[in-house]
Amino acid sequence: MTEELLYETRGEIGWVTFNRPKARNALTFAMYEGLAEICGRVGRTGEVRALVITGAGDKAFAAGTDIAQFKSFESGEDGIAYERKIDRIVGEIEACAVPTIAAVSGYCTGGGAAIAAVCDFRIAATNAQFGFPIARTLGNCLSMANYARLVALVGPQRVKEMLMLAKLIDAPAALACGLVTELLPDPAALYARAEELARTLAGHAPITLQVTKEALRRLQARLGDENIDDLVRLAYGSADFREGMAAFLEKRAPKWSGA
């Protein structure tokens, strides 16, 4: 694909790698779109029967959207457009016709966590950390669809801890709450297990897997169809969001005003 988003096939298994390790694999719009394109294409071509998504290095799966993508934002309408773009992209990843596995090592936050959340399986190395620490960093919010997905995965109280306390969930806690299904001791073991799991899925009836995925996707979609443009506009149009971006880029703590 590109230097920042790698894709290869190994027999019936496709491997996608976020490849910006020096930036903790922070996601550009091109990386988001590239992953969505792969997820759509493999369903049409049948080139693989399972897809593993991971991050280069052992520091991060993906540490959210690259802040540079927000520099041109001027109002809450930009936030609405952004969340709709991410909803479309994440929705295309979720609708991938073949089983998807997120193999997580290190930080899995923001947009990276949203991608992992729509994968069919999440397995992690013991150094994994999951979360959406935006209450202490940028001061923005999620879309309704992403709130609904998280609640379905881990429950409303855990979502409040992740969002309101900006609390990262470590690997043992992620296993305990069902966010991941397996923990592996290191990245090597993680990738070996991802390969094994993908091969198991590739050997099962593809139509059964596809129908099950789509049925559950439709069920989940009912929970996230509420329009919250007013809330997204409030967050992204706030002075606090602009302060959060400035503070992040200047490597200082933000000074929240509530405005």
C-alpha positions in Angstrom: 0.0 0.0 0.0 2.3 2.8 1.3 5.3 3.0 3.5 3.0 4.0 6.4 0.4 1.2 5.8 1.8 -2.2 4.8 -0.2 -5.1 3.4 0.9 -8.5 2.5 -0.7 -11.9 2.0 0.7 -15.1 3.5 -1.3 -17.9 1.9 -5.0 -17.3 2.9 -4.1 -14.7 5.6 -3.8 -11.0 5.0 -1.6 -8.9 7.3 -2.0 -5.1 7.6 0.6 -3.2 9.6 0.4 0.4 10.7 4.0 1.5 10.0 4.8 4.8 11.8 6.6 3.3 14.9 8.4 6.6 15.7 5.0 8.3 16.0 3.5 5.4 17.9 1.7 4.5 14.6 -0.5 7.6 14.8 -3.0 7.4 12.1 -3.3 9.7 9.1 -6.4 9.9 7.0 -4.6 8.1 4.2 -3.9 5.2 6.6 -7.5 5.1 7.7 -8.7 5.1 4.1 -6.1 2.5 3.1 -7.3 0.1 5.8 -10.9 0.6 4.8 -10.0 -0.1 1.2 -8.3 -3.3 2.0 -11.2 -4.5 4.1 -13.7 -3.8 1.3 -11.5 -5.3 -1.4 -10.8 -8.7 0.3 -14.5 -9.3 0.5 -14.9 -8.7 -3.2 -11.8 -10.6 -4.4 -11.6 -13.5 -2.0 -7.8 -13.0 -1.9 -7.7 -13.9 1.8 -10.0 -15.6 4.2 -8.9 -13.8 7.4 -7.2 -10.5 8.1 -4.7 -9.6 10.9 -4.2 -5.9 11.8 -1.3 -4.9 13.9 1.3 -2.1 14.5 5.0 -1.9 13.7 7.3 -2.1 16.7 6.3 -3.1 20.2 5.4 0.4 21.5 1.9 0.8 19.9 -0.8 -0.7 17.9 -1.9 2.8 17.0 -2.0 5.8 19.3 -5.0 7.6 17.8 -5.3 10.0 15.0 -2.3 12.1 14.1 -2.9 15.6 15.6 -1.7 17.2 12.4 -5.0 16.0 10.9 -6.8 18.5 13.2 -4.8 21.6 12.5 -7.3 23.0 9.9 -10.3 22.6 12.2 -12.1 26.0 12.8 -15.5 25.1 14.1 -17.7 22.4 15.5 -18.8 21.6 11.9 -15.3 20.4 11.2 -15.7 18.0 14.1 -19.0 16.7 12.8 -17.4 16.1 9.3 -14.4 14.3 11.0 -16.6 12.0 13.1 -18.7 11.1 10.1 -15.5 10.3 8.1 -14.2 8.1 10.9 -17.7 6.5 11.3 -17.7 5.7 7.6 -14.2 4.3 7.7 -14.6 2.3 10.9 -17.9 1.0 9.6 -16.2 -0.3 6.5 -13.6 -2.1 8.6 -16.4 -3.5 10.8 -18.3 -4.7 7.7 -15.2 -6.6 6.3 -16.5 -9.8 4.8 -13.7 -11.9 6.3 -12.8 -12.3 10.0 -10.5 -9.6 11.4 -8.1 -10.0 14.3 -6.4 -7.0 16.1 -3.0 -8.1 17.4 -2.2 -5.4 19.9 1.2 -4.6 21.4 1.7 -1.4 23.4 -0.7 1.6 23.2 -4.0 1.2 21.5 -5.8 4.5 22.0 -8.2 6.9 20.3 -8.7 5.9 16.6 -6.5 2.8 17.1 -8.8 1.6 19.9 -11.9 2.4 17.7 -10.4 0.1 15.0 -9.5 -2.6 17.4 -13.1 -2.4 18.8 -14.6 -3.3 15.5 -12.4 -6.3 14.8 -13.9 -9.7 15.4 -11.1 -10.7 17.8 -8.6 -8.8 19.9 -5.6 -10.5 21.3 -2.8 -8.6 23.1 0.7 -8.7 24.4 1.1 -8.1 28.2 2.3 -4.5 27.5 -0.9 -3.5 25.8 -2.9 -0.5 27.0 -6.3 0.6 25.7 -8.2 3.8 26.1 -9.5 7.1 24.9 -7.7 9.7 27.1 -9.2 12.7 25.4 -10.5 14.2 28.6 -6.9 15.1 29.6 -5.5 15.6 26.1 -7.6 17.1 23.3 -11.0 17.8 24.9 -13.0 16.3 22.0 -15.5 13.4 21.9 -16.5 10.2 20.1 -19.3 9.6 17.8 -22.5 7.9 19.0 -21.6 4.7 17.1 -18.3 4.5 18.8 -19.8 5.1 22.3 -22.4 2.3 21.5 -19.7 -0.1 20.4 -17.7 0.5 23.6 -20.7 0.0 25.8 -21.5 -3.2 24.1 -18.0 -4.5 24.6 -17.2 -3.5 28.1 -20.3 -1.9 29.7 -21.2 1.7 30.5 -19.2 2.0 33.8 -16.0 0.9 32.2 -16.6 3.3 29.3 -17.1 6.1 31.8 -13.7 5.2 33.4 -12.0 5.2 30.0 -13.5 8.5 28.8 -14.3 10.5 31.9 -11.3 9.5 34.0 -9.1 9.2 30.9 -8.0 5.8 32.3 -6.0 3.5 30.2 -6.9 -0.2 30.6 -3.9 -2.4 31.0 -3.7 -5.9 29.5 -4.8 -7.9 32.5 -7.8 -5.6 33.0 -8.6 -5.8 29.3 -8.7 -9.6 29.6 -10.8 -9.5 32.7 -13.5 -7.2 31.2 -13.6 -9.1 27.9 -12.0 -6.4 25.7 -9.4 -8.9 24.7 -9.7 -12.7 24.6 -6.1 -13.7 25.1 -2.8 -12.3 26.5 0.5 -13.3 25.1 3.9 -12.8 26.8 5.6 -10.8 24.0 5.1 -9.5 20.4 6.6 -12.7 18.9 4.2 -14.9 20.7 1.4 -12.4 19.9 2.0 -12.6 16.1 2.4 -16.4 16.2 -0.9 -16.7 18.0 -2.6 -14.2 15.5 -1.4 -16.4 12.7 -2.7 -19.6 14.3 -6.1 -18.0 15.1 -6.3 -16.6 11.5 -5.6 -20.0 10.1 -8.3 -21.6 12.2 -10.8 -19.0 11.0 -9.7 -19.5 7.4 -10.5 -23.2 7.7 -14.1 -22.6 8.7 -17.2 -22.2 6.5 -16.8 -18.7 5.0 -20.5 -18.0 4.5 -21.3 -18.9 8.1 -18.6 -16.5 9.3 -19.8 -13.8 7.0 -23.4 -14.1 7.9 -22.6 -14.2 11.6 -20.5 -11.1 11.4 -23.2 -9.2 9.4 -26.0 -10.3 11.7 -24.1 -9.0 14.8 -23.1 -5.8 13.0 -26.8 -5.1 12.2 -27.7 -5.8 15.8 -25.0 -3.5 17.1 -25.9 -0.7 14.6 -29.3 -0.3 16.3 -27.6 0.9 19.4 -25.7 3.7 17.7 -28.1 5.4 15.4 -29.0 8.3 17.7 -27.9 11.7 16.2 -25.6 13.6 18.5 -24.4 16.3 16.2 -25.2 18.9 18.8 -22.8 17.2 21.3 -20.0 16.7 18.7 -20.4 20.4 17.6 -20.1 21.5 21.3 -16.9 19.5 21.8 -15.1 20.3 18.6 -16.2 23.9 18.5 -15.0 24.7 22.0 -12.1 26.8 23.1 -11.0 23.8 25.2 -10.5 21.7 22.0 -8.3 24.4 20.5 -6.4 24.6 23.8 -6.0 20.8 23.9 -4.5 20.8 20.4 -2.1 23.7 21.2 -1.1 22.1 24.5 -0.4 18.7 22.8 1.8 20.2 20.2 3.6 22.4 22.7 4.1 19.4 25.0 2.5 21.0 28.0 -0.6 20.4 30.2 -3.8 22.0 28.8 -5.5 24.7 30.8 -9.2 23.9 30.6 -11.7 26.7 30.7 -15.0 24.9 30.2 -15.8 27.1 27.2 
